[in-house]
mmCIF file of C-alpha atoms in Angstrom:
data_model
loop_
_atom_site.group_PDB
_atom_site.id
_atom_site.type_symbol
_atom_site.label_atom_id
_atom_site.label_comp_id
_atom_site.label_asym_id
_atom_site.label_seq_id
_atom_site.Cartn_x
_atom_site.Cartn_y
_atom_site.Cartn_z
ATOM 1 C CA UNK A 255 333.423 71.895 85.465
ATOM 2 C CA UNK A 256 335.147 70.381 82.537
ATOM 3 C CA UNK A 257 333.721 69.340 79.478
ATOM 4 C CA UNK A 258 332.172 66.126 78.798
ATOM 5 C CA UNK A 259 334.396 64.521 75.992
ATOM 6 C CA UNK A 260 337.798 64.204 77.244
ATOM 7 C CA UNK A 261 340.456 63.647 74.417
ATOM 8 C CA UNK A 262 341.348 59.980 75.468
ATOM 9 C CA UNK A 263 339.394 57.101 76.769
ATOM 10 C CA UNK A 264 339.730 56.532 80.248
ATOM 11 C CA UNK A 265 341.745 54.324 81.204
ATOM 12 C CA UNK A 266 340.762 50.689 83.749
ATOM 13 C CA UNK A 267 340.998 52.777 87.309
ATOM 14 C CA UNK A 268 342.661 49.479 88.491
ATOM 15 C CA UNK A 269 346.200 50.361 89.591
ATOM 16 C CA UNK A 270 349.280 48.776 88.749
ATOM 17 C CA UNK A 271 349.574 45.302 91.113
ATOM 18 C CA UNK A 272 346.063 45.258 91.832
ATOM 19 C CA UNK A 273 343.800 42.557 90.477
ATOM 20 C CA UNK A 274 340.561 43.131 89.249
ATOM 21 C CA UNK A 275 337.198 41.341 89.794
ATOM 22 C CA UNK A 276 337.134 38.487 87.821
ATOM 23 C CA UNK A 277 334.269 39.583 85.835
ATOM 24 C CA UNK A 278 334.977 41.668 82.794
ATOM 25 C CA UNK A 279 334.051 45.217 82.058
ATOM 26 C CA UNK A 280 331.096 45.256 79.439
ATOM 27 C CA UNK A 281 331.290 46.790 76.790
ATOM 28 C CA UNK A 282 329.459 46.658 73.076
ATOM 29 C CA UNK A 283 326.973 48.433 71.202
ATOM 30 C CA UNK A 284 324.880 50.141 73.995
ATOM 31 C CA UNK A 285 328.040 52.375 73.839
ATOM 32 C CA UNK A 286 326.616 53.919 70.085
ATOM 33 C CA UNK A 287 323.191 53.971 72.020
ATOM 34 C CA UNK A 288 324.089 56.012 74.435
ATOM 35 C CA UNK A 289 325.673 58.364 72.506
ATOM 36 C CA UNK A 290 328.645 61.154 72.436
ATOM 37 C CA UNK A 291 327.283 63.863 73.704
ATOM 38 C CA UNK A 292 328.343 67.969 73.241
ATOM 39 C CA UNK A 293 330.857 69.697 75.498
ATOM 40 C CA UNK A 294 328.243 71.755 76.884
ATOM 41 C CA UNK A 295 327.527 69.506 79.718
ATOM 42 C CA UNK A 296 326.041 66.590 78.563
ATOM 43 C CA UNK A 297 327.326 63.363 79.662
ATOM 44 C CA UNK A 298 330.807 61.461 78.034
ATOM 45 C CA UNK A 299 331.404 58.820 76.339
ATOM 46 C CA UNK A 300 333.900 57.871 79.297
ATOM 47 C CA UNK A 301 332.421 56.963 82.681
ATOM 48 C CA UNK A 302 329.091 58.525 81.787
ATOM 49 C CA UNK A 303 328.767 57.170 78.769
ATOM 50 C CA UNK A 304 329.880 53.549 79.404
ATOM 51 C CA UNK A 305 327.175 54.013 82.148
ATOM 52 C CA UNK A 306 324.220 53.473 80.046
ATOM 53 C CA UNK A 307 327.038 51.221 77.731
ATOM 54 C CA UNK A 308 327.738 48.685 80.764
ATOM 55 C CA UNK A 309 324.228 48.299 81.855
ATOM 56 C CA UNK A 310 322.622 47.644 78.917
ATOM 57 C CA UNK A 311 325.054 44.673 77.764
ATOM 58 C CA UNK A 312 324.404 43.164 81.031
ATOM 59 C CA UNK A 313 325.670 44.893 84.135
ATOM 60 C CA UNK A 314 322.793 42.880 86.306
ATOM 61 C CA UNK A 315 324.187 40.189 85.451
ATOM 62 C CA UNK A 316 327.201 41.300 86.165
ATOM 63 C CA UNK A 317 326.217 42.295 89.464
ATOM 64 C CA UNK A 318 325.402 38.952 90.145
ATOM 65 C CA UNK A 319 327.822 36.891 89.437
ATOM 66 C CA UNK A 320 330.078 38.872 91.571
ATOM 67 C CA UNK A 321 327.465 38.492 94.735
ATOM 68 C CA UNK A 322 327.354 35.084 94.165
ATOM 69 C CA UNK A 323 329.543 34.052 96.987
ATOM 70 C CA UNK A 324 328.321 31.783 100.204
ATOM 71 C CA UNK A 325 325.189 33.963 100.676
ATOM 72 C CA UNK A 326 321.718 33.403 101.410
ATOM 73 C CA UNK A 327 319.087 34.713 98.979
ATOM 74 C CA UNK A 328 316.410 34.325 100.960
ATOM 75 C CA UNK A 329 316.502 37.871 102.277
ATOM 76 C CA UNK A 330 318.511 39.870 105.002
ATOM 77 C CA UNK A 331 320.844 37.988 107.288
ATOM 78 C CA UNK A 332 319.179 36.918 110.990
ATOM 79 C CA UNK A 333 321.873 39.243 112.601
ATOM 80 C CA UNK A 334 320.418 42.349 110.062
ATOM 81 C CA UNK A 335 316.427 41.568 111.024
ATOM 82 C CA UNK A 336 317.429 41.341 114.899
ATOM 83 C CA UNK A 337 318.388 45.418 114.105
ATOM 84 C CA UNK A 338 315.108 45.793 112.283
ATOM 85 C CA UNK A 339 313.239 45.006 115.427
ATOM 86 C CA UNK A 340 314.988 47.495 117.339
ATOM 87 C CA UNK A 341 318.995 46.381 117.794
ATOM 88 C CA UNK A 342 320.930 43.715 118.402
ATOM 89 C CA UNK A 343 320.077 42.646 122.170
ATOM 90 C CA UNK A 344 316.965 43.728 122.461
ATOM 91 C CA UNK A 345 315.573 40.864 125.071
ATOM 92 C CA UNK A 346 313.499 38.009 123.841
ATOM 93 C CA UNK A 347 310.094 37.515 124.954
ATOM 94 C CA UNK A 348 309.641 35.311 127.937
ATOM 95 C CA UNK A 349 313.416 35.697 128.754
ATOM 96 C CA UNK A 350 315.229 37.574 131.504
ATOM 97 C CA UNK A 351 313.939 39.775 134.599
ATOM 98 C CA UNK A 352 309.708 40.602 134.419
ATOM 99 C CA UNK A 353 309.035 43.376 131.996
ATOM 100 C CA UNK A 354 308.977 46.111 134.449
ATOM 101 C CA UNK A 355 312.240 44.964 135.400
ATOM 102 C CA UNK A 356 313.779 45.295 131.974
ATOM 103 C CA UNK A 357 316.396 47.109 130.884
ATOM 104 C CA UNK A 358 316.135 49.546 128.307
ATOM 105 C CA UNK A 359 316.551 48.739 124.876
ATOM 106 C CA UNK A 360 319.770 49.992 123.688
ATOM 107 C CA UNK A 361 318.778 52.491 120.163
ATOM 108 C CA UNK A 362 320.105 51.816 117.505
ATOM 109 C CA UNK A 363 323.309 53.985 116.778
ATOM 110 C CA UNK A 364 325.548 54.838 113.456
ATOM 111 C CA UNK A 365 328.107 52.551 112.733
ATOM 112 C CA UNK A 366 330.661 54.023 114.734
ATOM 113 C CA UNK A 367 328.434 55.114 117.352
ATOM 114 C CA UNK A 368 325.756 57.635 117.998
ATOM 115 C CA UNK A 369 322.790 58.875 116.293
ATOM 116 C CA UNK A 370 323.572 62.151 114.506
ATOM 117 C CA UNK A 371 325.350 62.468 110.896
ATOM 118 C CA UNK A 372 327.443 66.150 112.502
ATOM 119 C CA UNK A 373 329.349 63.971 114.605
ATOM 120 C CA UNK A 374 331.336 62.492 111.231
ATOM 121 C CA UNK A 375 332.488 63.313 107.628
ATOM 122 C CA UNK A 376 331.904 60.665 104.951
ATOM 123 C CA UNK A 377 334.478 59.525 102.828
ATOM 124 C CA UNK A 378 333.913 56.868 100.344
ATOM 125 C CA UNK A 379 333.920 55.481 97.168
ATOM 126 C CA UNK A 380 331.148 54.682 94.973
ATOM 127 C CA UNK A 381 331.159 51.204 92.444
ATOM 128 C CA UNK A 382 329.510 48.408 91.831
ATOM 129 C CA UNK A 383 331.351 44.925 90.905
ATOM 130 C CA UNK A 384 332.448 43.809 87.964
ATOM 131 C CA UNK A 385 332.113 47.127 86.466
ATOM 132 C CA UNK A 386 335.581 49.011 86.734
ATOM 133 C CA UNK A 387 334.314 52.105 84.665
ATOM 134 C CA UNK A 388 331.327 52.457 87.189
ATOM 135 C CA UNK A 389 334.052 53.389 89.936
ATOM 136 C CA UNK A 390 336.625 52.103 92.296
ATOM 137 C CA UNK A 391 334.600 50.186 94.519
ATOM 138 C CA UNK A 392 333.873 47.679 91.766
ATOM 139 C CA UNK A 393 337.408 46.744 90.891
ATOM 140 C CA UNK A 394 339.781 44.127 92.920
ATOM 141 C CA UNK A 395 338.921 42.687 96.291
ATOM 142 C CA UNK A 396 336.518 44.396 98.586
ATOM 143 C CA UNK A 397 338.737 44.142 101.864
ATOM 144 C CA UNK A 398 341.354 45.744 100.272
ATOM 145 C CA UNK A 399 339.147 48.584 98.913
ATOM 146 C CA UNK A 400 337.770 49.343 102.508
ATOM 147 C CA UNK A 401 341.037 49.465 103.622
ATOM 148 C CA UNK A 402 341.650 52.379 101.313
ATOM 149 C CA UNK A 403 338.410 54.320 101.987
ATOM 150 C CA UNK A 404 339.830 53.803 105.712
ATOM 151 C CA UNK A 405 343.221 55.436 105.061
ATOM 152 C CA UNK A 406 341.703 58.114 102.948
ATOM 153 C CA UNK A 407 339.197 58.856 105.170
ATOM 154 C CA UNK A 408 341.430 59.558 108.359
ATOM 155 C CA UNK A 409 342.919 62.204 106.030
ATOM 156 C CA UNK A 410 339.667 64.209 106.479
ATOM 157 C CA UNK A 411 339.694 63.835 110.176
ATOM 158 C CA UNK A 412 340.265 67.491 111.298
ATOM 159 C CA UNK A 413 337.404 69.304 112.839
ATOM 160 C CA UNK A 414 335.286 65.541 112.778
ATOM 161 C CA UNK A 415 335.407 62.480 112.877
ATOM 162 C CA UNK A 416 335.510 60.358 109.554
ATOM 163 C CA UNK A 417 332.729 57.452 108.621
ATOM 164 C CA UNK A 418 334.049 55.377 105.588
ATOM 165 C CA UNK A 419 331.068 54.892 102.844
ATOM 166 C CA UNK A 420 330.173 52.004 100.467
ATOM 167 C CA UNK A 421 327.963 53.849 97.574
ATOM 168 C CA UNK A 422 326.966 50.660 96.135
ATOM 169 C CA UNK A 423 325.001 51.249 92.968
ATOM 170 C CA UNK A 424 322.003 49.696 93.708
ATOM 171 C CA UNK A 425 319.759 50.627 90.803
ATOM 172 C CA UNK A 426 321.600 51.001 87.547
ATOM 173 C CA UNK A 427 320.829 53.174 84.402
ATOM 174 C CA UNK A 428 321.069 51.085 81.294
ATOM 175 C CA UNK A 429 320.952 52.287 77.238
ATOM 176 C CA UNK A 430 317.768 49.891 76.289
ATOM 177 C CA UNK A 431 313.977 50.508 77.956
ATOM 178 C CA UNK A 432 314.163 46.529 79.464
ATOM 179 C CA UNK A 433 311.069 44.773 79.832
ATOM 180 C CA UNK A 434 308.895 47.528 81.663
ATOM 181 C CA UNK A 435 310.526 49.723 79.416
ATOM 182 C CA UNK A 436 312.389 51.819 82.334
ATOM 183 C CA UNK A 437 315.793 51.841 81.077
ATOM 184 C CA UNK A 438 317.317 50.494 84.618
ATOM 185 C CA UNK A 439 318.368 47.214 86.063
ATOM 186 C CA UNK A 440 318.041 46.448 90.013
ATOM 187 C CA UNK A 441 321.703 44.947 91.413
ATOM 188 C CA UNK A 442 320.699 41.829 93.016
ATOM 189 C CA UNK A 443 319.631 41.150 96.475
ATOM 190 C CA UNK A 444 322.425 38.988 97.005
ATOM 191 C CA UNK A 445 325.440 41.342 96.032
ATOM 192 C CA UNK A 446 323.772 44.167 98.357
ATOM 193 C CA UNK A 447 323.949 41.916 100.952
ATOM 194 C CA UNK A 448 327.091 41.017 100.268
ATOM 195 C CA UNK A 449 328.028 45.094 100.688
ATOM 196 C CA UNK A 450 326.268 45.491 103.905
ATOM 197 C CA UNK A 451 327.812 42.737 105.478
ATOM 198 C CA UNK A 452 330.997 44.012 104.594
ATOM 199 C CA UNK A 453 330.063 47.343 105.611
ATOM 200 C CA UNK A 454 329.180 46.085 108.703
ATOM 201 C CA UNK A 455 332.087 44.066 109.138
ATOM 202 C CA UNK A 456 334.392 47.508 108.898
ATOM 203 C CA UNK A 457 331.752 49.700 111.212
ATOM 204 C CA UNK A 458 331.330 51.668 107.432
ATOM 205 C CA UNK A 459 328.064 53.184 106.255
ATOM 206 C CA UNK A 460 326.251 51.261 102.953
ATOM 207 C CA UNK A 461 324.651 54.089 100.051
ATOM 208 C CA UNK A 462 322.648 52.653 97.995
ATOM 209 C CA UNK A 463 322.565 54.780 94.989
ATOM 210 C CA UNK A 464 319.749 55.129 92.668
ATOM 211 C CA UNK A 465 319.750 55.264 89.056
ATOM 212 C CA UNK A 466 316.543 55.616 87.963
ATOM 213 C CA UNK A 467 316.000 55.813 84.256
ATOM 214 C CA UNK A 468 312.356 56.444 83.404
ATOM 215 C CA UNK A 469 311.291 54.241 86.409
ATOM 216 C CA UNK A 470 309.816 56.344 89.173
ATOM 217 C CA UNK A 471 312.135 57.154 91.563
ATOM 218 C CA UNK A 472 309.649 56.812 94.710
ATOM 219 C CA UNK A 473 309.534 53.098 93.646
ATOM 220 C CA UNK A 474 312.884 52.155 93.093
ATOM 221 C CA UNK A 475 313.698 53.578 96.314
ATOM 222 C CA UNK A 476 310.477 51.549 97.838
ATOM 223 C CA UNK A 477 312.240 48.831 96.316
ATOM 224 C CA UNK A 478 314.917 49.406 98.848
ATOM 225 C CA UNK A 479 313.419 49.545 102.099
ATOM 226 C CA UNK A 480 314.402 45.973 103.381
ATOM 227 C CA UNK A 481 318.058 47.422 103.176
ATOM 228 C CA UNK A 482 317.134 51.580 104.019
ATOM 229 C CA UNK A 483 315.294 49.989 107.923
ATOM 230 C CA UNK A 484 318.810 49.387 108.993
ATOM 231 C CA UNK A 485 320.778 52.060 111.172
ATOM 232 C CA UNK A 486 323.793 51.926 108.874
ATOM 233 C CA UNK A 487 322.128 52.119 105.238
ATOM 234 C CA UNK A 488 321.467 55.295 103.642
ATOM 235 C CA UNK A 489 320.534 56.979 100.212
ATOM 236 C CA UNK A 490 321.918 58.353 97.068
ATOM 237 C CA UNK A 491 320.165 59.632 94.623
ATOM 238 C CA UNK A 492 321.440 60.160 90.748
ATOM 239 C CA UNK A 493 319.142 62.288 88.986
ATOM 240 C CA UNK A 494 321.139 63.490 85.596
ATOM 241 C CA UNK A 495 319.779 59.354 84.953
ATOM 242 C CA UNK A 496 316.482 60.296 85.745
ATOM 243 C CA UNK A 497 314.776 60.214 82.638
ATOM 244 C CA UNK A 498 311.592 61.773 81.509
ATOM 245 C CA UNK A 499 308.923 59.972 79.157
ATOM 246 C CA UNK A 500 310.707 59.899 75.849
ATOM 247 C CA UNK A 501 313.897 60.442 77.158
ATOM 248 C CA UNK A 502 316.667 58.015 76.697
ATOM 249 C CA UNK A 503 319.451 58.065 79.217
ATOM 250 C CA UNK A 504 322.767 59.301 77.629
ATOM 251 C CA UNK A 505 321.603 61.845 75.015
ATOM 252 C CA UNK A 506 321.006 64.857 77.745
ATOM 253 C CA UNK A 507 320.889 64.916 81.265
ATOM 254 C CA UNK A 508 318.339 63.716 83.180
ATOM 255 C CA UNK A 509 316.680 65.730 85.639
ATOM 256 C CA UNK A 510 314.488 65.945 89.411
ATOM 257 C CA UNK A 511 312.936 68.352 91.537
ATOM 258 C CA UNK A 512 312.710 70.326 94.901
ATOM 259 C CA UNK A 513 309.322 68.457 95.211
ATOM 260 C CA UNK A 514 310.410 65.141 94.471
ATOM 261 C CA UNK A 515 313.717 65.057 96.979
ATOM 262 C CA UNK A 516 311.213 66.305 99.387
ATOM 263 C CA UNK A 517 308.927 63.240 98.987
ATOM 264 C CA UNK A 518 311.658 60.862 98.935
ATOM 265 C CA UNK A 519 312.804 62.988 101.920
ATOM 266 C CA UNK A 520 309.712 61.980 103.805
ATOM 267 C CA UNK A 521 310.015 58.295 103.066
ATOM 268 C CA UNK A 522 312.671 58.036 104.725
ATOM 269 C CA UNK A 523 311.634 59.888 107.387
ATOM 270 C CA UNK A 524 308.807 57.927 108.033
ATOM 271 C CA UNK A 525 311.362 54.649 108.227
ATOM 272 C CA UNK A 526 313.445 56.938 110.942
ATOM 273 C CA UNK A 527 310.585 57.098 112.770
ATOM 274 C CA UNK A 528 309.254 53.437 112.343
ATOM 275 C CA UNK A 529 312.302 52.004 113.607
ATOM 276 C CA UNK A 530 313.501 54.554 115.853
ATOM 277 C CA UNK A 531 316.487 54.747 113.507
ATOM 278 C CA UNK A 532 319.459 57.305 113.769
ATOM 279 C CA UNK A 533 319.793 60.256 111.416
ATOM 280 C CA UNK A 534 319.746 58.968 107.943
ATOM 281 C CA UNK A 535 321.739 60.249 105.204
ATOM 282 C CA UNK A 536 320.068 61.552 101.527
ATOM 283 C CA UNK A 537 322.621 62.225 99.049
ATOM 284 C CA UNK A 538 321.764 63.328 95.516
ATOM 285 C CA UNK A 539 324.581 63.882 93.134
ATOM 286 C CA UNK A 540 324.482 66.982 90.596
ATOM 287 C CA UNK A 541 326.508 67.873 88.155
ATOM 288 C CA UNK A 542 324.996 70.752 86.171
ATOM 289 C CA UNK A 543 322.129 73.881 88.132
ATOM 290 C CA UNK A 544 319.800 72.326 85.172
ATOM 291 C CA UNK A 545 319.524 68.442 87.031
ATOM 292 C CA UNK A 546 317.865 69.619 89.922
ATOM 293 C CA UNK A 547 314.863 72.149 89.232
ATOM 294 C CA UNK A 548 312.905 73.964 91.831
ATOM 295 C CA UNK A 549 315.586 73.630 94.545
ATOM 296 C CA UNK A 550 313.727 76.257 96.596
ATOM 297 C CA UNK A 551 310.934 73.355 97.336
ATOM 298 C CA UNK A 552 313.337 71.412 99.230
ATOM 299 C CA UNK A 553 312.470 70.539 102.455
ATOM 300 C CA UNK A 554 314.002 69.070 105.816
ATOM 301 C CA UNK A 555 312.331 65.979 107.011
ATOM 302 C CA UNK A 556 313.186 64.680 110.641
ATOM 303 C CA UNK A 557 315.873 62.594 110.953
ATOM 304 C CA UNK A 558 317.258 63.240 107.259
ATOM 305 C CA UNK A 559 320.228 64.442 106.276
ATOM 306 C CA UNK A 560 320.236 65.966 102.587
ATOM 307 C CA UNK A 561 323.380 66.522 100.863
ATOM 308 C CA UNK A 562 323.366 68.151 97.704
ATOM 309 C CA UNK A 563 326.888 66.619 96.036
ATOM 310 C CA UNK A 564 328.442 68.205 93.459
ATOM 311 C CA UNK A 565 329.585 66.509 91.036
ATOM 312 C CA UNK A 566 331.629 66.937 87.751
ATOM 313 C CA UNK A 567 334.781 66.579 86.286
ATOM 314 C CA UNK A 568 337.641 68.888 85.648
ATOM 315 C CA UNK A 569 341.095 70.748 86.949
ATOM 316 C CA UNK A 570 340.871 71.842 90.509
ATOM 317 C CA UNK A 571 340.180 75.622 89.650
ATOM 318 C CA UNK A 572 337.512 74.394 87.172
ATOM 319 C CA UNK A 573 336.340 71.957 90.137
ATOM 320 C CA UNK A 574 335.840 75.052 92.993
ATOM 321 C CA UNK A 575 333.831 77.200 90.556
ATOM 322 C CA UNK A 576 331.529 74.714 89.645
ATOM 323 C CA UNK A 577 331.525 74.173 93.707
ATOM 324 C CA UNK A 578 330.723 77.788 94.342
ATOM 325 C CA UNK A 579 327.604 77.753 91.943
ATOM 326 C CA UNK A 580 326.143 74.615 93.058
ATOM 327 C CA UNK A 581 326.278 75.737 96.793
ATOM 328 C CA UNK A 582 325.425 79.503 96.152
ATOM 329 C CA UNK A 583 321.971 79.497 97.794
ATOM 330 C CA UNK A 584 321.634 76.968 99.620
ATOM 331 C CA UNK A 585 318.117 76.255 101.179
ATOM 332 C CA UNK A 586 317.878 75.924 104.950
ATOM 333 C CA UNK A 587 318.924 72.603 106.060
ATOM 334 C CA UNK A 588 320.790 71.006 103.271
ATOM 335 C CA UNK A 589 324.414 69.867 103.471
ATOM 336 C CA UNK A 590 327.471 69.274 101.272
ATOM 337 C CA UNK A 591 329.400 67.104 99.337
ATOM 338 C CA UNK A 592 332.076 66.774 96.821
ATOM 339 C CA UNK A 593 333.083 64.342 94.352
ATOM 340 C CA UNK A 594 336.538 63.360 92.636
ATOM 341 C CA UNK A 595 337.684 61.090 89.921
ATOM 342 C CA UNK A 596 340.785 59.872 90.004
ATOM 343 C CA UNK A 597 341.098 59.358 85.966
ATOM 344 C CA UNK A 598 339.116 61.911 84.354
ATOM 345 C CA UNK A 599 340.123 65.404 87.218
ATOM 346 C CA UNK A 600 344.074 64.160 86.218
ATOM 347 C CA UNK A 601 343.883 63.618 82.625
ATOM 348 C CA UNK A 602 344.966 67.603 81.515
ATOM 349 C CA UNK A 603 347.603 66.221 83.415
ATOM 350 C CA UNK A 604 346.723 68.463 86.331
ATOM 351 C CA UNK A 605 346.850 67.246 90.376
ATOM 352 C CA UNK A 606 344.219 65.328 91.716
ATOM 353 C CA UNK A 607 342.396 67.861 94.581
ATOM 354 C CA UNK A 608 343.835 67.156 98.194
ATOM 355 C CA UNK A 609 341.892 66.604 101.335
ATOM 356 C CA UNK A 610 343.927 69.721 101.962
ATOM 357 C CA UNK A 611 342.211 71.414 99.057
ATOM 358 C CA UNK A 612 338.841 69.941 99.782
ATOM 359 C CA UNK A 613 338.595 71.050 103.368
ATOM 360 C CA UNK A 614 339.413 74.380 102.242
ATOM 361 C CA UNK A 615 336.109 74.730 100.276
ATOM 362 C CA UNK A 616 333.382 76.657 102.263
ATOM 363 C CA UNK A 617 331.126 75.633 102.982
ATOM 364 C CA UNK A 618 333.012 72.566 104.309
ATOM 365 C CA UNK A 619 331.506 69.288 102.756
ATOM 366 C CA UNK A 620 330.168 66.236 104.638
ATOM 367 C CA UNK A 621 330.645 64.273 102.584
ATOM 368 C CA UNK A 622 333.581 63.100 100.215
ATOM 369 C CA UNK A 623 333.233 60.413 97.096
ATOM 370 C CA UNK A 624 335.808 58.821 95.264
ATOM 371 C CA UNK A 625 335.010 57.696 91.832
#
């Protein structure tokens, strides 16, 4: 797609009217750290770049502040575990008829019913509070962002029926190594509760999106897995912040493999099949052929979805032919999905792509981000 350097800052993403959170975007000398990159597909100095900027002057605690609302921080609500041990209603021991009398459990389902991913297109955006340069979902009040995803989503509601998403960045790249030295912060346990209630609230699916840095990505996703046993939590994966020893995020893209998406793959497939949990979504973002090596070792797990996501910025024509590389060979068994920034696809002072345009692409993607 387009280059990486645009020839104006971006601007706040918060529209005209609309308040933002009331915690400031960071900004300060991480930016220098993470560096301005070349226009041969490196990461920005604009979202990408303020990335690694954000993080490192302090987007945990960014992330908390905004989550600190009436919450509990003593792990997942009562009405969350009570889905953890099979769905809500699930009959209490000692109560009701004798056990071979019983009902049968009801399985858990998606949020807006059913257990397979085919049934729906996602639509979302992807954010984190406090942090308007990270994306949409982190600017203004969370209702009324929902309520957005909802409208935009129903534009995508052709041949399925659309899910809204939360991509909630749950593990964030930052510029400096941090005190196990793996350039990430973790977005507290509070705020992603905060999300999944929400999500819950609006029958919406939560992503929590991974960031990795030079942490391993098995474990930050481990890290996870009190949120990921839940029917209506899923993954996404960022890999161009995956980081090699060495590496510091922001001076070239990061990168993953076939292999590795296969293993994470299987993690969560073994957490389908724990909990008896409906199809589970894997999305990994990638924005140049270069992030994700060895492609060809991808594969399927039971009862994960894998969507390969392309990402990128750029005029719609500039947009499809990035599209039509990044899906040309697909392996068996993985999906589609699309990204699209409101700021940096309109600043040639082109169109933004319609759903119109998107549905058009073949094949058609499942899933649709907002940033």
């Amino acid at each position: 797609m387009a280059h990486r350097t645009p020839r104006h800052p971006v601007p706040d993403p918060t529209p005209p009217g609309e308040v933002a959170d009331d915690t400031a975007e960071a900004t300060g000398p991480a930016e220098a750290t993470a560096g301005r990159l070349s226009r041969r597909g490196a990461p920005s100095p604009t979202r990408r770049g303020l990335l690694a900027a954000t993080a490192a002057a302090g987007l945990g605690a960014l992330a908390g502040c905004a989550g600190q609302e009436a919450e509990s921080a003593s792990g997942p609500s009562s009405s969350s575990s009570s889905s953890r041990r099979g769905g809500a209603g699930a009959p209490s021991a000692g109560a009701g008829p004798s056990p071979s009398r019983r009902p049968a459990r009801r399985r858990p389902e998606l949020p807006r019913g059913g257990r397979r991913l085919s049934r729906y297109r996602l639509v979302g955006y992807c954010g984190l509070p406090g942090a308007a340069a990270l994306g949409r979902l982190g600017t203004g009040d969370l209702g009324d962002r929902i309520a957005e995803i909802e409208k935009t989503a129903r534009a995508y509601a052709t041949d399925r029926e659309p899910l809204p998403v939360l991509e909630l960045l749950a593990t964030v790249v930052q510029g400096t190594p941090g005190p196990d030295g793996g350039y990430r912060s973790r977005t507290p346990a509070a705020t992603i509760r905060r999300f999944h209630r929400a999500a819950r609230r609006h029958r919406a699916l939560l992503l929590l999106n991974v960031q990795p840095g030079r942490a391993p990505v098995l474990d930050e996703v481990k890290a996870l897995r009190e949120w990921l046993v839940h029917p209506d939590v899923g993954l996404a994966l960022d890999p161009e912040w995956q980081m090699g020893p060495g590496e510091v995020p922001g001076h070239r893209y990061g990168h993953t493999t076939g292999g590795e998406l296969t293993r994470v793959a299987r993690y969560l497939s073994g957490l389908v099949a724990d909990h008896d949990l409906p199809e589970k979504p894997l999305v990994f973002h990638q924005v140049a052929e270069s992030v994700v090596r060895d492609q060809s070792a991808l594969r399927p797990q039971p009862g994960v979805v894998m969507i390969k996501s392309a990402d990128g910025i750029g005029s719609p024509g500039m947009k499809r032919e990035t599209w039509r590389r990044l899906v040309a060979d697909l392996p068996d068994g993985l999906r589609t999905g699309f990204k699209l920034f409101y700021d940096e696809d309109t600043q040639g002072g082109g169109p933004l792509m319609t759903p119109k345009d998107v549905l058009a692409l073949r094949p058609r993607p499942d899933y649709v981000m907002y940033e």
